[in-house]
Amino acid sequence: MMEPSKVRRTFCLLTRGRASRLTLIGMVAMLFAATAVRAQDPGPQAPPPTFKVERIPAEPHPGPPPIPVEEIIQKFAANEDVMKKAYESYDFTQSIRLDELSDPGGKFSVTGEVYTKPDGLRYMRMTKPAESSLKLMHFSLEDVRVIASMPEFPLTAEEIENYSFKYAGQEKLDQLNTYIFQVKPKTLSRKKRYFEGVIWIDDHDFAIVKSYGKFVSELEGNGTALPFTMFETYRENFQSKYWLPTYTRSDDYFKSEGNEDMPLRLIVHSTDFKVRAATAGAGGTATAPPATDSGSSASVPLPSPQR
């Protein structure tokens, strides 16, 4: 059995050794803690930047065009006079199609020849009976007449004084560089409808190549029983100098008996443009229709496009 004095000395040694180990562990822990604190404390920092929300403006604020805005307006308006006169010298085939995009849905389609008689009035002669499988709404030849007589050139030199124009920037359409303008009538009339929307102007020919908008007046609605209001029209180049409207599309809705919005699509497509044959008359030049109205084909007179 170990003597008491030896027991006390052994206990003291063990105690001192344990204390030394605890002290060492504590120092190591403090060293790691100090290292971690130094790693987390990079020193003085600049205050964080102020958080700023960038909002898209409601009104366009593009940079100025390369030429004055007024010069662009005057040029395309003068060209509209030229385009309108050229357009009236052509006869062409026009198809009008209305699709009910619901299920079940149907369609209405009609094709005719648009021409001008010697009296100067524009007509559309149906080349075949209209075909209809519409399920929801009625579409008649009177509606065809209204659609076919939509104003095609509302922004001629004589008309631009009735409008305000806001430059909205530039955009590339296919291979064309265009200037974009927002258009609004200065005043409204009960007797006449004015264009309100957006136009795209080619930066080389200074001609309108696309438009999107509606025709407005003091009266509510679009002046017809048809639901269509917004029209998107594209133009094609003829003879490398005339930009003439050939394709118009409108998407809208029809209220069903159950008060549901049923989607509709209207497409007006003009093709086969031919310069009208002319014969000399007493007053200069007179024009004749391409064929005599006969048989089952019907001619629909088209009213003045500006009304």
mmCIF file of C-alpha atoms in Angstrom:
data_model
loop_
_atom_site.group_PDB
_atom_site.id
_atom_site.type_symbol
_atom_site.label_atom_id
_atom_site.label_comp_id
_atom_site.label_asym_id
_atom_site.label_seq_id
_atom_site.Cartn_x
_atom_site.Cartn_y
_atom_site.Cartn_z
ATOM 1 C CA MET A 1 0.000 0.000 0.000
ATOM 2 C CA MET A 2 1.325 3.460 -1.014
ATOM 3 C CA GLU A 3 2.319 5.780 1.795
ATOM 4 C CA PRO A 4 0.173 8.869 2.375
ATOM 5 C CA SER A 5 3.008 11.241 1.523
ATOM 6 C CA LYS A 6 3.588 9.554 -1.829
ATOM 7 C CA VAL A 7 -0.146 9.654 -2.527
ATOM 8 C CA ARG A 8 -0.220 13.405 -1.914
ATOM 9 C CA ARG A 9 2.796 13.988 -4.208
ATOM 10 C CA THR A 10 1.263 11.870 -6.994
ATOM 11 C CA PHE A 11 -2.103 13.722 -6.710
ATOM 12 C CA CYS A 12 -0.319 17.078 -6.869
ATOM 13 C CA LEU A 13 1.581 16.048 -9.980
ATOM 14 C CA LEU A 14 -1.567 14.783 -11.669
ATOM 15 C CA THR A 15 -3.425 17.914 -10.671
ATOM 16 C CA ARG A 16 -0.657 20.173 -11.960
ATOM 17 C CA GLY A 17 -0.505 18.174 -15.220
ATOM 18 C CA ARG A 18 -4.268 18.384 -15.676
ATOM 19 C CA ALA A 19 -4.242 22.109 -14.958
ATOM 20 C CA SER A 20 -1.468 22.576 -17.478
ATOM 21 C CA ARG A 21 -3.476 20.715 -20.105
ATOM 22 C CA LEU A 22 -6.611 22.744 -19.323
ATOM 23 C CA THR A 23 -4.580 25.927 -19.497
ATOM 24 C CA LEU A 24 -3.136 24.876 -22.854
ATOM 25 C CA ILE A 25 -6.584 23.987 -24.222
ATOM 26 C CA GLY A 26 -7.917 27.321 -23.036
ATOM 27 C CA MET A 27 -5.098 29.235 -24.708
ATOM 28 C CA VAL A 28 -5.607 27.339 -27.949
ATOM 29 C CA ALA A 29 -9.347 28.088 -27.827
ATOM 30 C CA MET A 30 -8.641 31.783 -27.255
ATOM 31 C CA LEU A 31 -6.196 31.775 -30.161
ATOM 32 C CA PHE A 32 -8.777 30.282 -32.523
ATOM 33 C CA ALA A 33 -11.420 32.688 -31.260
ATOM 34 C CA ALA A 34 -9.149 35.657 -31.875
ATOM 35 C CA THR A 35 -8.330 34.364 -35.352
ATOM 36 C CA ALA A 36 -12.050 33.957 -36.119
ATOM 37 C CA VAL A 37 -12.791 37.452 -34.884
ATOM 38 C CA ARG A 38 -10.028 38.879 -37.069
ATOM 39 C CA ALA A 39 -11.421 36.923 -40.063
ATOM 40 C CA GLN A 40 -14.906 38.334 -39.482
ATOM 41 C CA ASP A 41 -13.752 41.896 -38.891
ATOM 42 C CA PRO A 42 -12.420 43.360 -42.152
ATOM 43 C CA GLY A 43 -12.065 46.746 -40.584
ATOM 44 C CA PRO A 44 -13.938 49.986 -41.298
ATOM 45 C CA GLN A 45 -16.428 49.782 -44.230
ATOM 46 C CA ALA A 46 -18.073 52.399 -46.409
ATOM 47 C CA PRO A 47 -21.828 52.761 -45.857
ATOM 48 C CA PRO A 48 -23.985 50.648 -48.242
ATOM 49 C CA PRO A 49 -25.275 52.440 -51.368
ATOM 50 C CA THR A 50 -28.733 53.971 -51.240
ATOM 51 C CA PHE A 51 -31.349 51.600 -52.661
ATOM 52 C CA LYS A 52 -33.000 53.201 -55.716
ATOM 53 C CA VAL A 53 -35.947 51.890 -57.690
ATOM 54 C CA GLU A 54 -35.826 52.554 -61.449
ATOM 55 C CA ARG A 55 -39.325 52.724 -62.901
ATOM 56 C CA ILE A 56 -40.276 52.544 -66.574
ATOM 57 C CA PRO A 57 -41.785 55.940 -67.505
ATOM 58 C CA ALA A 58 -45.370 56.011 -68.727
ATOM 59 C CA GLU A 59 -44.432 58.438 -71.504
ATOM 60 C CA PRO A 60 -41.634 57.709 -74.005
ATOM 61 C CA HIS A 61 -38.513 59.812 -73.585
ATOM 62 C CA PRO A 62 -36.218 58.730 -76.424
ATOM 63 C CA GLY A 63 -33.273 60.670 -77.676
ATOM 64 C CA PRO A 64 -33.916 63.026 -80.565
ATOM 65 C CA PRO A 65 -34.053 61.611 -84.113
ATOM 66 C CA PRO A 66 -31.203 62.422 -86.503
ATOM 67 C CA ILE A 67 -33.379 64.981 -88.287
ATOM 68 C CA PRO A 68 -35.995 67.356 -86.814
ATOM 69 C CA VAL A 69 -39.316 65.760 -85.878
ATOM 70 C CA GLU A 70 -41.304 68.336 -87.844
ATOM 71 C CA GLU A 71 -39.327 67.514 -90.967
ATOM 72 C CA ILE A 72 -40.169 63.812 -90.613
ATOM 73 C CA ILE A 73 -43.862 64.627 -90.187
ATOM 74 C CA GLN A 74 -43.972 66.919 -93.211
ATOM 75 C CA LYS A 75 -42.147 64.354 -95.368
ATOM 76 C CA PHE A 76 -44.337 61.368 -94.542
ATOM 77 C CA ALA A 77 -47.528 63.453 -94.872
ATOM 78 C CA ALA A 78 -46.480 64.604 -98.349
ATOM 79 C CA ASN A 79 -45.734 60.979 -99.225
ATOM 80 C CA GLU A 80 -49.165 59.933 -97.970
ATOM 81 C CA ASP A 81 -50.675 62.135 -100.697
ATOM 82 C CA VAL A 82 -48.588 60.248 -103.255
ATOM 83 C CA MET A 83 -49.475 56.851 -101.769
ATOM 84 C CA LYS A 84 -53.190 57.635 -101.676
ATOM 85 C CA LYS A 85 -53.208 58.675 -105.328
ATOM 86 C CA ALA A 86 -51.232 55.571 -106.337
ATOM 87 C CA TYR A 87 -53.526 53.318 -104.290
ATOM 88 C CA GLU A 88 -56.572 54.682 -106.071
ATOM 89 C CA SER A 89 -54.973 53.849 -109.441
ATOM 90 C CA TYR A 90 -54.862 50.133 -108.607
ATOM 91 C CA ASP A 91 -57.489 47.415 -108.808
ATOM 92 C CA PHE A 92 -56.870 44.428 -106.572
ATOM 93 C CA THR A 93 -58.318 41.306 -105.005
ATOM 94 C CA GLN A 94 -59.413 41.569 -101.403
ATOM 95 C CA SER A 95 -60.329 38.753 -99.028
ATOM 96 C CA ILE A 96 -62.099 39.322 -95.725
ATOM 97 C CA ARG A 97 -62.139 36.572 -93.126
ATOM 98 C CA LEU A 98 -63.638 36.458 -89.663
ATOM 99 C CA ASP A 99 -62.827 33.578 -87.295
ATOM 100 C CA GLU A 100 -64.611 32.650 -84.083
ATOM 101 C CA LEU A 101 -61.706 31.358 -81.990
ATOM 102 C CA SER A 102 -63.906 29.675 -79.380
ATOM 103 C CA ASP A 103 -64.973 26.030 -79.301
ATOM 104 C CA PRO A 104 -67.295 25.507 -81.038
ATOM 105 C CA GLY A 105 -66.518 28.258 -83.489
ATOM 106 C CA GLY A 106 -67.032 29.045 -87.150
ATOM 107 C CA LYS A 107 -65.798 31.427 -89.789
ATOM 108 C CA PHE A 108 -66.973 33.848 -92.451
ATOM 109 C CA SER A 109 -65.021 34.483 -95.634
ATOM 110 C CA VAL A 110 -65.594 36.450 -98.799
ATOM 111 C CA THR A 111 -63.385 37.465 -101.723
ATOM 112 C CA GLY A 112 -63.948 40.233 -104.210
ATOM 113 C CA GLU A 113 -62.392 42.589 -106.707
ATOM 114 C CA VAL A 114 -61.984 46.210 -105.628
ATOM 115 C CA TYR A 115 -62.127 48.682 -108.509
ATOM 116 C CA THR A 116 -63.154 52.230 -109.414
ATOM 117 C CA LYS A 117 -65.931 53.064 -111.826
ATOM 118 C CA PRO A 118 -65.833 56.040 -114.224
ATOM 119 C CA ASP A 119 -67.851 58.047 -111.677
ATOM 120 C CA GLY A 120 -64.834 57.875 -109.369
ATOM 121 C CA LEU A 121 -66.546 55.733 -106.740
ATOM 122 C CA ARG A 122 -64.887 52.644 -105.367
ATOM 123 C CA TYR A 123 -66.701 49.284 -105.566
ATOM 124 C CA MET A 124 -66.083 45.738 -104.432
ATOM 125 C CA ARG A 125 -67.474 43.040 -106.735
ATOM 126 C CA MET A 126 -67.915 39.653 -105.075
ATOM 127 C CA THR A 127 -66.268 36.998 -107.216
ATOM 128 C CA LYS A 128 -68.039 34.158 -105.374
ATOM 129 C CA PRO A 129 -70.771 33.890 -102.750
ATOM 130 C CA ALA A 130 -69.742 34.487 -99.159
ATOM 131 C CA GLU A 131 -69.223 31.361 -97.056
ATOM 132 C CA SER A 132 -70.254 31.315 -93.414
ATOM 133 C CA SER A 133 -70.227 28.743 -90.635
ATOM 134 C CA LEU A 134 -70.412 31.272 -87.792
ATOM 135 C CA LYS A 135 -71.893 29.922 -84.580
ATOM 136 C CA LEU A 136 -72.021 33.014 -82.384
ATOM 137 C CA MET A 137 -72.497 36.181 -84.410
ATOM 138 C CA HIS A 138 -73.974 37.431 -87.653
ATOM 139 C CA PHE A 139 -71.798 38.940 -90.380
ATOM 140 C CA SER A 140 -73.390 40.401 -93.512
ATOM 141 C CA LEU A 141 -72.400 42.047 -96.775
ATOM 142 C CA GLU A 142 -73.127 45.389 -95.108
ATOM 143 C CA ASP A 143 -70.451 44.537 -92.555
ATOM 144 C CA VAL A 144 -68.145 43.669 -95.445
ATOM 145 C CA ARG A 145 -68.802 47.090 -96.919
ATOM 146 C CA VAL A 146 -67.907 48.782 -93.638
ATOM 147 C CA ILE A 147 -64.698 46.786 -93.190
ATOM 148 C CA ALA A 148 -63.585 47.287 -96.795
ATOM 149 C CA SER A 149 -64.068 51.057 -96.544
ATOM 150 C CA MET A 150 -61.906 51.685 -93.475
ATOM 151 C CA PRO A 151 -59.731 54.784 -93.934
ATOM 152 C CA GLU A 152 -56.389 53.747 -95.384
ATOM 153 C CA PHE A 153 -54.673 57.155 -95.536
ATOM 154 C CA PRO A 154 -55.899 59.319 -92.643
ATOM 155 C CA LEU A 155 -52.631 61.289 -92.276
ATOM 156 C CA THR A 156 -52.268 63.145 -95.573
ATOM 157 C CA ALA A 157 -50.769 66.646 -95.789
ATOM 158 C CA GLU A 158 -54.266 68.116 -95.618
ATOM 159 C CA GLU A 159 -55.145 66.113 -92.484
ATOM 160 C CA ILE A 160 -52.039 66.310 -90.272
ATOM 161 C CA GLU A 161 -53.040 69.718 -88.900
ATOM 162 C CA ASN A 162 -55.836 67.882 -87.087
ATOM 163 C CA TYR A 163 -53.369 65.711 -85.146
ATOM 164 C CA SER A 164 -50.721 65.874 -82.444
ATOM 165 C CA PHE A 165 -47.582 63.766 -82.943
ATOM 166 C CA LYS A 166 -45.193 62.517 -80.242
ATOM 167 C CA TYR A 167 -41.878 61.006 -81.285
ATOM 168 C CA ALA A 168 -41.461 57.644 -79.501
ATOM 169 C CA GLY A 169 -38.085 56.383 -80.738
ATOM 170 C CA GLN A 170 -36.819 54.011 -83.407
ATOM 171 C CA GLU A 171 -37.408 50.333 -84.148
ATOM 172 C CA LYS A 172 -36.238 47.805 -86.712
ATOM 173 C CA LEU A 173 -39.017 46.083 -88.688
ATOM 174 C CA ASP A 174 -37.608 43.232 -90.736
ATOM 175 C CA GLN A 175 -34.984 45.003 -92.851
ATOM 176 C CA LEU A 176 -36.363 48.490 -92.277
ATOM 177 C CA ASN A 177 -35.252 51.116 -89.784
ATOM 178 C CA THR A 178 -38.295 53.084 -88.663
ATOM 179 C CA TYR A 179 -39.266 56.147 -86.647
ATOM 180 C CA ILE A 180 -42.189 55.617 -84.272
ATOM 181 C CA PHE A 181 -44.821 58.277 -83.578
ATOM 182 C CA GLN A 182 -47.806 58.316 -81.259
ATOM 183 C CA VAL A 183 -50.756 60.011 -82.966
ATOM 184 C CA LYS A 184 -53.791 61.662 -81.372
ATOM 185 C CA PRO A 185 -56.461 63.934 -82.850
ATOM 186 C CA LYS A 186 -56.442 67.465 -81.450
ATOM 187 C CA THR A 187 -60.247 67.595 -81.342
ATOM 188 C CA LEU A 188 -63.082 65.154 -82.001
ATOM 189 C CA SER A 189 -66.073 65.509 -84.306
ATOM 190 C CA ARG A 190 -69.488 63.894 -84.521
ATOM 191 C CA LYS A 191 -69.295 63.813 -88.317
ATOM 192 C CA LYS A 192 -65.833 62.412 -88.864
ATOM 193 C CA ARG A 193 -63.611 59.738 -87.356
ATOM 194 C CA TYR A 194 -59.941 60.371 -86.707
ATOM 195 C CA PHE A 195 -57.047 57.977 -86.291
ATOM 196 C CA GLU A 196 -55.597 57.453 -82.817
ATOM 197 C CA GLY A 197 -52.657 55.111 -82.356
ATOM 198 C CA VAL A 198 -49.072 54.513 -83.448
ATOM 199 C CA ILE A 199 -47.340 54.703 -86.836
ATOM 200 C CA TRP A 200 -43.982 53.374 -88.042
ATOM 201 C CA ILE A 201 -42.168 55.452 -90.700
ATOM 202 C CA ASP A 202 -39.345 54.101 -92.868
ATOM 203 C CA ASP A 203 -36.235 56.241 -92.333
ATOM 204 C CA HIS A 204 -35.267 56.022 -96.012
ATOM 205 C CA ASP A 205 -38.509 56.611 -97.927
ATOM 206 C CA PHE A 206 -40.232 58.564 -95.124
ATOM 207 C CA ALA A 207 -43.380 56.553 -95.699
ATOM 208 C CA ILE A 208 -45.719 54.871 -93.242
ATOM 209 C CA VAL A 209 -45.032 51.134 -93.338
ATOM 210 C CA LYS A 210 -47.147 50.032 -90.363
ATOM 211 C CA SER A 211 -49.926 51.439 -88.188
ATOM 212 C CA TYR A 212 -51.787 50.277 -85.110
ATOM 213 C CA GLY A 213 -54.779 52.093 -83.709
ATOM 214 C CA LYS A 214 -58.450 52.917 -83.871
ATOM 215 C CA PHE A 215 -60.792 55.509 -85.363
ATOM 216 C CA VAL A 216 -62.490 57.783 -82.856
ATOM 217 C CA SER A 217 -65.149 60.491 -82.779
ATOM 218 C CA GLU A 218 -67.375 62.204 -80.229
ATOM 219 C CA LEU A 219 -69.773 59.285 -80.563
ATOM 220 C CA GLU A 220 -69.221 56.200 -78.449
ATOM 221 C CA GLY A 221 -68.169 52.946 -80.058
ATOM 222 C CA ASN A 222 -66.579 52.479 -83.454
ATOM 223 C CA GLY A 223 -69.543 53.655 -85.491
ATOM 224 C CA THR A 224 -70.613 50.123 -86.435
ATOM 225 C CA ALA A 225 -72.260 47.120 -84.818
ATOM 226 C CA LEU A 226 -68.975 45.227 -85.189
ATOM 227 C CA PRO A 227 -66.899 44.553 -82.074
ATOM 228 C CA PHE A 228 -63.547 45.333 -83.706
ATOM 229 C CA THR A 229 -61.812 48.524 -82.570
ATOM 230 C CA MET A 230 -58.004 48.220 -82.829
ATOM 231 C CA PHE A 231 -56.510 47.561 -86.263
ATOM 232 C CA GLU A 232 -52.930 46.596 -87.119
ATOM 233 C CA THR A 233 -52.060 47.335 -90.747
ATOM 234 C CA TYR A 234 -48.926 46.453 -92.712
ATOM 235 C CA ARG A 235 -47.893 47.928 -96.052
ATOM 236 C CA GLU A 236 -45.933 46.493 -98.944
ATOM 237 C CA ASN A 237 -43.653 48.233 -101.382
ATOM 238 C CA PHE A 238 -44.775 48.482 -105.019
ATOM 239 C CA GLN A 239 -42.601 49.558 -107.937
ATOM 240 C CA SER A 240 -39.848 50.361 -105.390
ATOM 241 C CA LYS A 241 -41.588 53.613 -104.449
ATOM 242 C CA TYR A 242 -45.169 53.083 -103.200
ATOM 243 C CA TRP A 243 -45.985 51.710 -99.753
ATOM 244 C CA LEU A 244 -49.578 50.449 -99.950
ATOM 245 C CA PRO A 245 -51.695 48.731 -97.269
ATOM 246 C CA THR A 246 -52.124 45.016 -97.961
ATOM 247 C CA TYR A 247 -52.763 43.305 -94.622
ATOM 248 C CA THR A 248 -54.962 44.336 -91.688
ATOM 249 C CA ARG A 249 -55.681 42.316 -88.572
ATOM 250 C CA SER A 250 -57.913 42.916 -85.557
ATOM 251 C CA ASP A 251 -58.440 40.722 -82.485
ATOM 252 C CA ASP A 252 -61.435 41.391 -80.264
ATOM 253 C CA TYR A 253 -64.287 39.804 -78.318
ATOM 254 C CA PHE A 254 -67.976 39.159 -78.830
ATOM 255 C CA LYS A 255 -70.398 39.020 -75.904
ATOM 256 C CA SER A 256 -72.297 35.738 -75.934
ATOM 257 C CA GLU A 257 -75.828 35.306 -74.618
ATOM 258 C CA GLY A 258 -74.266 34.106 -71.369
ATOM 259 C CA ASN A 259 -72.268 37.371 -71.166
ATOM 260 C CA GLU A 260 -69.004 35.576 -71.890
ATOM 261 C CA ASP A 261 -66.199 37.155 -73.918
ATOM 262 C CA MET A 262 -65.771 35.036 -77.053
ATOM 263 C CA PRO A 263 -62.516 35.739 -78.983
ATOM 264 C CA LEU A 264 -62.712 36.821 -82.621
ATOM 265 C CA ARG A 265 -60.129 37.545 -85.297
ATOM 266 C CA LEU A 266 -60.604 39.629 -88.430
ATOM 267 C CA ILE A 267 -58.122 39.558 -91.317
ATOM 268 C CA VAL A 268 -58.326 41.699 -94.448
ATOM 269 C CA HIS A 269 -55.794 40.738 -97.121
ATOM 270 C CA SER A 270 -55.291 42.531 -100.444
ATOM 271 C CA THR A 271 -53.411 40.855 -103.305
ATOM 272 C CA ASP A 272 -52.983 40.883 -107.107
ATOM 273 C CA PHE A 273 -52.569 44.637 -107.478
ATOM 274 C CA LYS A 274 -52.925 45.807 -111.080
ATOM 275 C CA VAL A 275 -52.721 49.306 -112.451
ATOM 276 C CA ARG A 276 -56.174 50.126 -113.717
ATOM 277 C CA ALA A 277 -56.603 50.472 -117.486
ATOM 278 C CA ALA A 278 -57.430 54.054 -118.439
ATOM 279 C CA THR A 279 -59.047 55.638 -121.473
ATOM 280 C CA ALA A 280 -59.037 59.287 -122.460
ATOM 281 C CA GLY A 281 -62.193 61.208 -121.687
ATOM 282 C CA ALA A 282 -63.546 64.691 -122.062
ATOM 283 C CA GLY A 283 -62.141 65.849 -118.773
ATOM 284 C CA GLY A 284 -58.754 64.160 -119.132
ATOM 285 C CA THR A 285 -58.495 60.575 -117.914
ATOM 286 C CA ALA A 286 -61.422 58.312 -117.176
ATOM 287 C CA THR A 287 -61.247 54.873 -115.654
ATOM 288 C CA ALA A 288 -63.314 51.792 -116.338
ATOM 289 C CA PRO A 289 -64.052 48.799 -114.108
ATOM 290 C CA PRO A 290 -62.222 45.589 -114.972
ATOM 291 C CA ALA A 291 -65.426 43.760 -115.835
ATOM 292 C CA THR A 292 -69.164 44.274 -116.142
ATOM 293 C CA ASP A 293 -71.240 43.304 -113.105
ATOM 294 C CA SER A 294 -73.426 40.416 -114.150
ATOM 295 C CA GLY A 295 -74.703 37.032 -113.068
ATOM 296 C CA SER A 296 -74.726 36.191 -109.390
ATOM 297 C CA SER A 297 -71.782 38.402 -108.425
ATOM 298 C CA ALA A 298 -72.730 41.474 -106.439
ATOM 299 C CA SER A 299 -71.012 44.858 -106.299
ATOM 300 C CA VAL A 300 -70.848 46.613 -102.949
ATOM 301 C CA PRO A 301 -70.287 50.378 -103.119
ATOM 302 C CA LEU A 302 -67.604 51.596 -100.724
ATOM 303 C CA PRO A 303 -68.352 54.933 -99.029
ATOM 304 C CA SER A 304 -65.889 57.774 -98.674
ATOM 305 C CA PRO A 305 -62.942 56.406 -96.669
ATOM 306 C CA GLN A 306 -62.668 59.571 -94.596
ATOM 307 C CA ARG A 307 -66.137 59.324 -93.053
#
